[in-house]
Amino acid sequence: MKKIQFFCLALGALLMSACSSNEDATMNDEAGVQRIVLSVENAGSGLKARAGRELLSSEAKQSIENVKVVIVNSSNSIVKVKEITDWNTSATNYTTGGHGKMQEWVLAGDERLSAGSYTVYAFGYHTGTAYSDLGMAALTVGSTFNGNKVISTANVFAEEIFAGSIQFTLTNDKEALKTNIVLHRQVAGVFAYLKSIPYVAGAKYLRLYASDNKKQLCLGNFAPATGELANNGTGNTNNKVINCAGAYTGKTKILEADLASWFSAIAEDANHCIDATNWITAGHDNFTSGSVFMGNFIVPFQTDATNTTFVLELQDNAGTVLRSWNIKLPAAEALTTATTITAWNGTAWADNAAYTETTSAYSIFRNHLYGVGKKFTDSKNDDPTDPEKDDPVDLNTKETLILKVNDNWEVLHTMEVE
């Protein structure tokens, strides 16, 4: 009997591409079973601020512990449940068509699915996640499943979470099936990698503010009805998805760097910058000397056309703004002409075929990574001959910061510091 190759979870640091359809090519067909191959492709803040994976670069990696799979029938009643609570240690590595981890779910004998129409949903998330249990405990055989699952986080910061679904029909009782399901990262990522920070007396913090902050995600609308998204959405028109829920919240701090944790003294150098000779080496081995890094995952949100999406501020201890920089999309990357995007409106998914934005006011899309500066790996890379060397943005020469979205996510944006 053929296998069901069940899903590719593209996890990324900001980073990923989808599992290929031949990930299970090394496994033998076996009569009398239905084989579900769970594949999680490597993907790739506060430093160490949350239970989930830290966002420290755009390196491909994964750290989820839990994968839960449910199969529902045409009445949306759950008929099968699979839960893995030790994914990182129980899954095995694979390198075919990518690299990541994979694990099988074998349905043999009476466990096999009978003729009928089914939808499979799968979720990958962290232990101790800010999303609590995600309601997973209620996903049991016989219960009814809502295909658009809304979950909440209690704080500003999002955790990395993946989800996906696919439909199929078995025309014969317990027939063979081979199909793929791609799980998409449900949040966005943002980081700022900076150097040559202008000296201003009393400077204490670098803080990045967003024009909105959502605390709910709708896990749905993963792929077009005709099939999976190739390469986890790359090159597909369905990669501009806003899956947040909840009312507009207004300007919110999403990243913060306490300068005292990066410099032993805030003193002025000859270039009127914070003196890099006071840079603290301990604990910062993976960053360029004199730099500051901050990164986090955030819930996607739609632009408020009247406000700049991201603003970086240099502040004193009381929060007084000493310097500020607008974070812009390059003109070539902003959706300045009518473009179709898909957004959750709180009750249903809706397409907006006439969506436009500016270089300053732009939406944050699901599974997009927005970065100021370049940091391709979690480790330091100062090799001047390497095109992927660390390259923090020089704040002393910039009025506009540039955000770059790593192309191992769905879309690559190169952002500007204004």
XYZ file of N, CA and C in Angstrom, residues 53-314:
786
model
N 11.309 29.382 20.211
C 12.586 29.668 19.577
C 12.879 31.159 19.592
N 14.116 31.513 19.888
C 14.528 32.909 19.828
C 14.814 33.304 18.393
N 14.512 34.533 18.067
C 14.805 35.056 16.742
C 16.121 35.820 16.820
N 17.198 35.165 16.381
C 18.541 35.734 16.512
C 19.213 35.964 15.167
N 18.558 35.559 14.076
C 19.111 35.723 12.738
C 18.080 35.188 11.766
N 18.473 35.074 10.507
C 17.589 34.468 9.515
C 17.997 33.027 9.214
N 18.693 32.406 10.148
C 19.161 31.038 9.950
C 18.003 30.041 9.989
N 18.075 29.022 9.144
C 17.053 27.976 9.120
C 17.264 27.022 10.288
N 16.229 26.900 11.113
C 16.301 25.973 12.242
C 14.908 25.771 12.803
N 14.777 24.816 13.728
C 13.491 24.530 14.339
C 13.696 24.136 15.790
N 12.672 24.368 16.602
C 12.792 23.969 18.001
C 11.455 23.557 18.606
N 10.441 23.326 17.768
C 9.133 22.958 18.317
C 9.211 21.602 19.007
N 8.410 21.444 20.055
C 8.343 20.162 20.765
C 7.073 19.392 20.441
N 6.005 20.115 20.110
C 4.696 19.483 19.971
C 4.169 19.566 18.542
N 3.693 18.442 18.040
C 2.992 18.401 16.767
C 1.686 17.649 17.006
N 0.562 18.290 16.658
C -0.729 17.634 16.818
C -1.434 17.591 15.479
N -1.957 16.412 15.128
C -2.623 16.183 13.857
C -4.022 15.663 14.140
N -5.011 16.224 13.464
C -6.376 15.710 13.568
C -6.917 15.480 12.169
N -7.673 14.411 12.012
C -8.343 14.102 10.752
C -9.842 14.166 11.014
N -10.545 14.970 10.208
C -11.983 15.124 10.387
C -12.702 14.600 9.153
N -13.940 14.145 9.350
C -14.742 13.667 8.220
C -15.541 14.814 7.609
N -16.431 14.498 6.679
C -17.179 15.535 5.969
C -18.117 16.302 6.877
N -18.399 15.761 8.078
C -19.236 16.469 9.056
C -18.406 17.263 10.047
N -17.100 17.363 9.794
C -16.154 18.063 10.675
C -16.033 17.411 12.043
N -16.363 16.133 12.107
C -16.165 15.372 13.338
C -14.783 14.736 13.297
N -14.020 14.875 14.380
C -12.670 14.334 14.418
C -12.707 12.814 14.493
N -11.991 12.148 13.564
C -11.966 10.685 13.538
C -10.612 10.126 13.945
N -9.578 10.921 13.834
C -8.239 10.477 14.227
C -7.497 11.640 14.878
N -6.689 11.317 15.884
C -5.860 12.318 16.542
C -4.468 11.734 16.747
N -3.459 12.520 16.436
C -2.078 12.118 16.686
C -1.382 13.267 17.387
N -0.729 12.990 18.509
C -0.011 14.029 19.229
C 1.403 13.563 19.522
N 2.369 14.399 19.178
C 3.780 14.128 19.443
C 4.276 15.217 20.379
N 4.770 14.845 21.530
C 5.192 15.829 22.524
C 6.704 15.920 22.674
N 7.420 15.123 21.892
C 8.885 15.150 21.964
C 9.483 15.182 20.563
N 8.927 16.036 19.717
C 9.310 16.058 18.309
C 10.816 16.193 18.129
N 11.458 17.076 18.862
C 12.876 17.341 18.648
C 13.751 16.122 18.872
N 13.325 15.253 19.792
C 14.146 14.079 20.108
C 13.649 12.813 19.430
N 12.357 12.722 19.131
C 11.829 11.477 18.557
C 11.845 11.475 17.035
N 11.811 12.646 16.413
C 11.848 12.716 14.959
C 13.271 12.487 14.464
N 13.392 11.980 13.256
C 14.705 11.699 12.670
C 15.037 12.740 11.606
N 16.320 12.958 11.380
C 16.754 13.936 10.391
C 16.559 13.399 8.983
N 16.316 14.291 8.035
C 16.281 13.916 6.629
C 16.963 15.015 5.824
N 17.421 14.650 4.636
C 18.111 15.619 3.782
C 17.579 15.622 2.357
N 16.608 14.758 2.043
C 16.075 14.698 0.688
C 15.246 15.937 0.395
N 15.621 16.699 -0.640
C 14.845 17.869 -1.026
C 14.849 18.971 0.001
N 15.799 18.961 0.929
C 15.844 19.963 1.983
C 16.517 19.375 3.201
N 16.267 19.933 4.363
C 16.793 19.335 5.581
C 15.850 19.678 6.717
N 15.688 18.722 7.611
C 14.777 18.912 8.731
C 14.602 17.620 9.486
N 13.409 17.447 10.060
C 13.101 16.235 10.807
C 11.811 15.627 10.295
N 11.702 14.312 10.449
C 10.505 13.637 9.986
C 10.164 12.472 10.913
N 8.895 12.119 10.927
C 8.416 11.019 11.739
C 7.187 10.418 11.082
N 6.995 9.116 11.250
C 5.871 8.431 10.621
C 4.708 8.236 11.592
N 3.535 8.242 11.011
C 2.329 7.805 11.718
C 1.732 6.685 10.877
N 1.831 5.469 11.347
C 1.391 4.305 10.591
C -0.006 3.884 11.042
N -0.939 3.846 10.088
C -2.297 3.369 10.347
C -2.428 1.989 9.715
N -2.533 0.967 10.545
C -2.597 -0.405 10.052
C -3.896 -1.065 10.520
N -4.299 -2.085 9.777
C -5.477 -2.847 10.185
C -6.716 -1.982 10.298
N -7.418 -2.120 11.404
C -8.653 -1.376 11.606
C -8.432 0.117 11.828
N -7.177 0.523 11.990
C -6.893 1.935 12.179
C -6.941 2.714 10.867
N -6.951 1.993 9.746
C -6.950 2.663 8.454
C -8.253 3.412 8.217
N -8.141 4.477 7.427
C -9.311 5.281 7.094
C -10.175 4.563 6.069
N -11.479 4.662 6.247
C -12.430 4.073 5.313
C -12.784 5.069 4.217
N -13.564 4.622 3.248
C -13.976 5.494 2.150
C -14.704 6.712 2.693
N -14.457 7.853 2.082
C -15.111 9.079 2.518
C -14.234 10.286 2.251
N -14.761 11.464 2.549
C -14.027 12.715 2.376
C -13.470 13.158 3.719
N -12.229 13.605 3.709
C -11.548 13.971 4.954
C -10.787 15.286 4.778
N -10.574 15.953 5.903
C -9.659 17.092 5.973
C -8.692 16.827 7.109
N -7.438 17.064 6.839
C -6.409 16.874 7.852
C -5.882 18.250 8.274
N -5.812 18.459 9.578
C -5.249 19.683 10.139
C -4.046 19.297 10.990
N -3.010 20.116 10.944
C -1.822 19.833 11.744
C -1.266 21.134 12.319
N -0.708 21.036 13.518
C -0.198 22.199 14.235
C 1.155 21.848 14.852
N 2.092 22.763 14.802
C 3.379 22.592 15.464
C 3.634 23.782 16.357
N 3.956 23.527 17.624
C 4.100 24.640 18.565
C 5.029 24.252 19.701
N 5.346 25.226 20.545
C 6.311 25.044 21.615
C 5.646 24.709 22.942
N 6.367 23.956 23.760
C 5.955 23.748 25.143
C 6.037 25.078 25.884
N 5.065 25.339 26.751
C 5.080 26.583 27.500
C 4.795 27.792 26.647
N 4.138 27.606 25.513
C 3.883 28.697 24.583
C 2.997 29.769 25.192
N 3.152 30.979 24.678
C 2.304 32.086 25.113
C 0.855 31.863 24.709
N 0.621 30.924 23.803
C -0.732 30.632 23.372
C -1.406 29.589 24.265
N -0.816 29.352 25.425
C -1.356 28.372 26.368
C -1.442 27.020 25.687
N -2.543 26.330 25.848
C -2.690 24.978 25.299
C -3.167 25.010 23.854
N -3.503 26.190 23.341
C -4.058 26.340 21.993
C -5.382 25.609 21.836
N -5.960 25.163 22.954
C -7.195 24.411 22.879
C -6.982 23.002 22.367
N -5.726 22.540 22.341
C -5.434 21.220 21.783
C -6.027 20.089 22.623
N -6.163 20.303 23.914
C -6.707 19.249 24.766
C -8.130 18.897 24.376
N -8.842 19.858 23.772
C -10.236 19.626 23.380
C -10.361 18.920 22.041
N -9.246 18.755 21.338
C -9.281 18.106 20.024
C -9.191 16.605 20.208
N -10.325 15.995 20.445
C -10.400 14.559 20.706
C -11.339 13.905 19.708
N -11.184 12.600 19.513
C -12.040 11.853 18.592
C -13.503 12.030 18.990
N -14.330 12.358 18.004
C -15.746 12.562 18.246
C -16.138 14.010 18.420
N -15.172 14.885 18.739
C -15.503 16.300 18.896
C -15.543 16.979 17.529
N -16.183 18.127 17.478
C -16.310 18.876 16.226
C -15.173 19.881 16.121
N -14.596 19.980 14.932
C -13.463 20.870 14.734
C -13.874 22.062 13.893
N -13.432 23.253 14.318
C -13.637 24.476 13.549
C -12.415 24.706 12.681
N -12.601 24.716 11.374
C -11.478 24.834 10.454
C -10.742 26.158 10.526
N -11.372 27.183 11.067
C -10.698 28.462 11.290
C -10.542 28.645 12.792
N -9.423 28.165 13.289
C -9.198 28.139 14.728
C -8.521 29.426 15.181
N -9.196 30.183 16.036
C -8.651 31.435 16.544
C -8.020 31.194 17.907
N -6.778 31.605 18.062
C -6.058 31.435 19.319
C -5.546 32.795 19.776
N -5.250 32.907 21.041
C -4.848 34.191 21.611
C -3.527 34.077 22.337
N -2.817 35.185 22.412
C -1.636 35.309 23.248
C -1.906 36.405 24.266
N -1.451 36.207 25.464
C -1.771 37.140 26.538
C -0.859 38.356 26.573
N 0.236 38.336 25.792
C 1.176 39.452 25.880
C 1.500 40.003 24.506
N 2.392 40.945 24.464
C 2.729 41.622 23.214
C 3.397 40.681 22.222
N 4.225 39.803 22.735
C 5.052 39.012 21.846
C 4.359 37.741 21.373
N 4.631 37.366 20.156
C 4.094 36.141 19.581
C 5.105 35.018 19.735
N 4.613 33.799 19.705
C 5.473 32.627 19.615
C 5.441 32.126 18.179
N 6.475 31.418 17.803
C 6.483 30.787 16.488
C 5.540 29.597 16.529
N 4.618 29.539 15.583
C 3.634 28.459 15.523
C 3.340 28.171 14.062
N 3.077 26.910 13.751
C 2.862 26.453 12.384
C 1.529 25.719 12.288
N 0.887 25.823 11.145
C -0.391 25.139 10.969
C -0.640 24.937 9.484
N -1.452 23.922 9.164
C -1.795 23.653 7.783
C -2.904 22.638 7.678
N -3.483 22.512 6.496
C -4.555 21.543 6.285
C -4.582 21.112 4.831
N -5.226 20.004 4.572
C -5.441 19.548 3.202
C -6.656 18.627 3.186
N -7.360 18.581 2.064
C -8.546 17.740 1.898
C -8.244 16.602 0.936
N -8.886 15.458 1.150
C -8.761 14.353 0.209
C -9.980 13.450 0.341
N -10.198 12.634 -0.661
C -11.331 11.698 -0.676
C -10.830 10.304 -0.979
N -11.265 9.343 -0.187
C -10.999 7.920 -0.443
C -12.252 7.319 -1.040
N -12.146 6.816 -2.265
C -13.324 6.251 -2.938
C -13.552 4.795 -2.571
N -12.490 4.146 -2.077
C -12.603 2.747 -1.666
C -12.241 2.619 -0.198
N -12.783 1.618 0.433
C -12.527 1.408 1.850
C -11.044 1.141 2.090
N -10.422 1.975 2.920
C -9.038 1.793 3.351
C -8.054 1.768 2.182
N -8.345 2.576 1.147
C -7.471 2.593 -0.030
C -6.177 3.354 0.255
N -5.204 3.142 -0.631
C -3.923 3.834 -0.497
C -4.081 5.298 -0.870
N -3.228 6.115 -0.300
C -3.251 7.540 -0.589
C -1.870 8.119 -0.362
N -1.483 9.025 -1.236
C -0.240 9.752 -1.038
C -0.534 11.221 -1.286
N -0.340 12.047 -0.270
C -0.632 13.473 -0.411
C 0.274 14.284 0.488
N 0.420 15.554 0.180
C 1.284 16.433 0.961
C 0.462 17.511 1.648
N 0.896 17.929 2.800
C 0.321 19.093 3.466
C 1.472 19.964 3.948
N 1.412 21.231 3.594
C 2.469 22.171 3.971
C 1.961 23.040 5.113
N 2.668 23.039 6.214
C 2.330 23.906 7.332
C 3.073 25.220 7.207
N 2.334 26.298 7.348
C 2.923 27.621 7.240
C 3.155 28.225 8.617
N 4.224 28.983 8.723
C 4.428 29.781 9.922
C 3.290 30.785 9.992
N 2.641 30.867 11.135
C 1.462 31.698 11.273
C 1.766 33.108 11.768
N 2.998 33.357 12.106
C 3.388 34.679 12.584
C 4.416 35.280 11.634
N 4.724 36.536 11.834
C 5.792 37.212 11.108
C 6.978 37.374 12.047
N 8.107 37.769 11.492
C 9.295 38.011 12.305
C 9.863 39.382 11.994
N 10.478 40.002 12.990
C 11.117 41.295 12.775
C 12.374 41.371 13.638
N 13.461 41.883 13.068
C 14.678 42.087 13.860
C 15.382 43.353 13.413
N 16.217 43.883 14.296
C 17.032 45.054 13.991
C 18.451 44.776 14.455
N 19.408 44.909 13.542
C 20.831 44.659 13.799
C 21.545 45.963 13.481
N 22.052 46.640 14.502
C 22.450 48.039 14.382
C 23.859 48.270 14.921
N 24.525 49.298 14.406
C 25.831 49.711 14.914
C 25.945 51.230 14.776
N 27.045 51.789 15.276
C 27.295 53.239 15.203
C 26.064 54.011 15.671
N 25.660 53.731 16.890
C 24.473 54.366 17.446
C 24.824 55.787 17.869
N 24.114 56.777 17.363
C 24.444 58.170 17.708
C 24.441 58.390 19.214
N 25.431 59.143 19.695
C 25.488 59.450 21.124
C 24.596 60.646 21.426
N 23.727 60.472 22.393
C 22.926 61.564 22.942
C 22.968 61.396 24.451
N 23.263 62.465 25.166
C 23.334 62.382 26.624
C 22.042 61.802 27.187
N 22.201 60.828 28.063
C 21.045 60.205 28.691
C 20.477 59.031 27.926
N 21.056 58.681 26.775
C 20.529 57.566 25.977
C 20.522 56.282 26.796
N 19.410 55.557 26.765
C 19.250 54.344 27.566
C 18.728 53.168 26.752
N 17.776 53.413 25.842
C 17.127 52.324 25.122
C 17.078 52.589 23.619
N 17.144 51.509 22.849
C 16.677 51.495 21.466
C 15.386 50.694 21.472
N 14.312 51.271 20.938
C 13.017 50.608 20.949
C 12.374 50.713 19.576
N 11.819 49.592 19.123
C 11.111 49.567 17.847
C 9.619 49.476 18.123
N 8.866 50.385 17.521
C 7.417 50.443 17.711
C 6.708 50.054 16.416
N 5.594 49.329 16.563
C 4.726 49.000 15.437
C 3.445 49.814 15.548
N 2.811 50.082 14.404
C 1.596 50.884 14.397
C 0.392 50.120 14.936
N 0.545 48.819 15.148
C -0.544 48.012 15.702
C 0.066 46.804 16.385
N -0.697 46.190 17.259
C -0.265 44.949 17.897
C -1.476 44.076 18.139
N -1.525 42.951 17.461
C -2.637 42.021 17.621
C -2.243 40.908 18.578
N -3.245 40.349 19.241
C -2.998 39.276 20.199
C -3.796 38.021 19.874
N -4.353 37.980 18.661
C -5.088 36.796 18.231
C -4.664 36.414 16.821
N -4.633 35.103 16.574
C -4.325 34.557 15.257
C -5.448 33.632 14.821
N -5.773 33.673 13.531
C -6.687 32.687 12.978
C -5.863 31.680 12.189
N -5.894 30.424 12.619
C -5.141 29.365 11.948
C -6.026 28.776 10.855
N -5.916 29.305 9.677
C -6.737 28.848 8.557
C -6.243 29.452 7.266
N -6.938 29.108 6.151
C -6.584 29.622 4.827
C -5.127 29.342 4.501
N -4.769 28.064 4.588
C -3.367 27.682 4.433
C -2.933 27.519 2.989
N -3.842 27.137 2.108
C -3.461 26.846 0.733
C -4.686 26.976 -0.156
N -4.484 27.214 -1.451
C -5.628 27.269 -2.363
C -6.311 25.912 -2.453
N -7.576 25.916 -2.849
C -8.349 24.673 -2.900
C -7.768 23.670 -3.882
N -7.007 24.162 -4.855
C -6.466 23.274 -5.881
C -5.241 22.502 -5.436
N -4.682 22.822 -4.274
C -3.521 22.057 -3.826
C -2.609 22.856 -2.936
N -1.464 22.279 -2.645
C -0.526 22.900 -1.717
C 0.196 24.082 -2.349
N 0.777 24.900 -1.512
C 1.597 26.014 -1.992
C 3.019 25.523 -2.229
N 3.503 25.672 -3.444
C 4.866 25.252 -3.743
C 5.862 26.070 -2.937
N 6.874 25.390 -2.420
C 7.928 26.062 -1.662
C 7.378 26.926 -0.533
N 6.347 26.380 0.121
C 5.736 27.060 1.262
C 5.201 28.434 0.903
N 4.819 28.608 -0.340
C 4.195 29.852 -0.736
C 5.024 30.709 -1.666
N 6.320 30.428 -1.794
C 7.168 31.245 -2.646
C 6.651 31.235 -4.081
N 6.467 32.396 -4.646
C 6.013 32.499 -6.020
C 4.533 32.261 -6.196
N 3.802 32.080 -5.100
C 2.368 31.826 -5.182
C 1.616 33.082 -4.773
N 0.503 33.357 -5.436
C -0.239 34.578 -5.143
C -0.914 34.545 -3.781
N -0.922 33.395 -3.139
C -1.582 33.269 -1.837
C -0.609 33.510 -0.685
N 0.475 34.223 -0.929
C 1.454 34.424 0.138
C 1.297 35.766 0.841
N 0.272 36.522 0.515
C 0.012 37.792 1.191
C -1.226 37.613 2.064
N -0.993 37.017 3.238
C -2.088 36.660 4.131
C -1.931 37.400 5.457
N -3.009 37.992 5.913
C -3.061 38.642 7.223
C -4.065 37.864 8.062
N -3.566 37.137 9.054
C -4.414 36.205 9.793
C -4.653 36.629 11.229
N -4.556 37.940 11.487
C -4.801 38.405 12.847
C -6.302 38.564 13.090
N -6.653 38.669 14.344
C -8.025 38.947 14.741
C -7.981 39.937 15.890
N -9.056 40.699 16.070
C -9.111 41.649 17.168
C -9.098 43.085 16.690
N -9.481 43.979 17.575
C -9.593 45.396 17.238
C -8.224 46.045 17.118
N -8.211 47.204 16.457
C -6.991 47.994 16.329
C -6.514 48.405 17.726
N -5.217 48.235 17.979
C -4.681 48.508 19.318
C -3.794 49.739 19.368
N -3.279 50.188 18.238
C -2.439 51.376 18.232
C -0.968 51.080 18.455
N -0.165 52.118 18.485
C 1.284 52.023 18.568
C 1.722 51.176 19.760
N 2.607 50.221 19.497
C 3.045 49.289 20.526
C 4.527 49.003 20.389
N 5.231 48.971 21.505
C 6.648 48.590 21.504
C 6.758 47.096 21.256
N 7.517 46.705 20.234
C 7.678 45.277 19.940
C 9.111 44.794 20.127
N 10.094 45.698 20.092
C 11.482 45.323 20.333
C 12.124 46.345 21.262
N 13.037 45.869 22.100
C 13.747 46.775 23.000
C 15.158 46.274 23.253
N 16.109 47.175 23.243
C 17.490 46.870 23.624
C 17.910 47.875 24.676
N 18.254 47.383 25.856
C 18.803 48.230 26.912
C 20.285 48.431 26.602
N 20.687 49.639 26.303
C 22.066 49.905 25.896
C 23.065 49.509 26.970
N 22.629 49.529 28.238
C 23.536 49.154 29.329
C 23.875 47.676 29.293
N 23.066 46.875 28.588
C 23.385 45.448 28.460
C 24.339 45.189 27.293
N 24.598 46.224 26.492
C 25.500 46.089 25.346
C 26.784 46.907 25.508
N 26.722 47.971 26.325
C 27.883 48.836 26.526
C 28.079 49.067 28.025
N 29.319 48.939 28.484
C 29.609 49.132 29.908
C 29.499 50.595 30.316
N 29.623 51.493 29.349
C 29.459 52.920 29.598
C 28.906 53.561 28.332
N 27.991 54.515 28.491
C 27.436 55.227 27.338
C 28.220 56.523 27.193
N 29.293 56.429 26.420
C 30.204 57.562 26.236
C 30.272 57.910 24.749
N 30.764 59.101 24.448
C 30.814 59.592 23.074
C 32.189 59.384 22.462
N 32.224 58.895 21.220
C 33.499 58.756 20.539
C 33.721 59.939 19.593
N 34.795 59.874 18.834
C 35.158 60.995 17.962
C 34.149 61.228 16.845
N 33.353 60.208 16.526
C 32.348 60.328 15.469
C 30.965 60.662 16.017
N 30.926 61.014 17.308
C 29.672 61.360 17.985
C 28.708 60.174 18.062
N 29.300 58.988 18.150
C 28.531 57.758 18.359
C 28.816 57.226 19.758
N 28.017 56.276 20.192
C 28.314 55.593 21.448
C 29.615 54.823 21.260
N 30.560 55.047 22.151
C 31.910 54.513 22.006
C 31.912 52.983 22.038
N 32.271 52.377 20.895
C 32.251 50.916 20.761
C 33.345 50.237 21.565
N 34.336 51.011 22.065
C 35.374 50.385 22.896
C 34.802 49.932 24.234
N 33.618 50.398 24.568
C 32.947 49.987 25.799
C 31.950 48.851 25.561
N 31.990 48.289 24.350
C 31.055 47.208 24.018
C 31.327 45.994 24.899
N 30.269 45.379 25.425
C 30.395 44.225 26.322
C 30.506 42.952 25.493
N 31.635 42.297 25.582
C 31.864 41.072 24.803
C 31.114 39.884 25.390
N 31.137 39.760 26.706
C 30.517 38.607 27.363
C 29.035 38.511 27.013
N 28.642 37.335 26.516
C 27.250 37.104 26.167
C 26.872 37.557 24.779
N 27.788 38.219 24.078
C 27.493 38.747 22.751
C 28.446 38.169 21.702
N 28.951 36.988 21.965
C 29.950 36.385 21.081
C 29.457 36.215 19.643
N 28.151 36.132 19.449
C 27.619 35.856 18.115
C 27.286 37.116 17.325
N 27.685 38.282 17.848
C 27.365 39.536 17.182
C 28.636 40.341 16.900
N 28.563 41.203 15.912
C 29.687 42.044 15.546
C 29.989 43.044 16.665
N 31.255 43.231 16.952
C 31.664 44.148 18.013
C 31.079 45.541 17.775
N 30.518 46.114 18.827
C 29.940 47.441 18.751
C 28.489 47.472 18.308
N 27.913 46.285 18.029
C 26.549 46.240 17.507
C 25.524 46.015 18.615
N 24.265 46.190 18.236
C 23.114 45.882 19.092
C 22.132 45.087 18.249
N 21.581 44.017 18.825
C 20.614 43.179 18.102
C 19.356 43.021 18.935
N 18.206 43.059 18.274
C 16.938 42.740 18.921
C 16.008 42.135 17.879
N 15.259 41.114 18.283
C 14.378 40.425 17.346
C 13.230 39.758 18.053
N 12.148 39.524 17.310
C 10.975 38.897 17.902
C 10.026 38.428 16.808
N 9.101 37.554 17.191
C 7.993 37.177 16.324
C 6.796 38.044 16.691
N 6.006 38.434 15.694
C 4.831 39.259 15.949
C 3.640 38.721 15.172
N 2.447 39.082 15.633
C 1.225 38.707 14.937
C 1.063 39.618 13.724
N 0.813 39.075 12.534
C 0.621 39.922 11.347
C -0.527 40.913 11.556
N -0.449 42.058 10.883
C -1.535 43.027 10.986
C -1.618 43.866 9.717
N -2.799 44.415 9.474
C -3.011 45.232 8.289
C -2.628 46.675 8.583
N -2.086 47.329 7.568
C -1.602 48.688 7.754
C -2.715 49.649 8.117
N -2.367 50.600 8.944
C -3.196 51.771 9.183
C -2.576 52.876 8.332
N -3.235 53.254 7.266
C -2.641 54.129 6.257
C -2.194 55.466 6.810
N -2.664 55.840 7.994
C -2.315 57.149 8.545
C -1.065 57.109 9.409
N -0.523 55.914 9.673
C 0.625 55.794 10.566
C 1.752 55.000 9.924
N 2.988 55.384 10.213
C 4.148 54.610 9.771
C 4.146 53.263 10.478
N 4.399 52.186 9.749
C 4.294 50.842 10.312
C 5.314 50.598 11.410
N 6.590 50.880 11.150
C 7.644 50.684 12.146
C 8.419 51.981 12.354
N 8.683 52.305 13.615
C 9.508 53.458 13.970
C 10.518 53.021 15.026
N 11.791 53.325 14.793
C 12.849 53.037 15.756
C 13.143 54.305 16.545
N 13.226 54.177 17.866
C 13.467 55.349 18.702
C 14.620 55.110 19.662
N 15.463 56.125 19.811
C 16.486 56.167 20.847
C 15.895 56.980 21.995
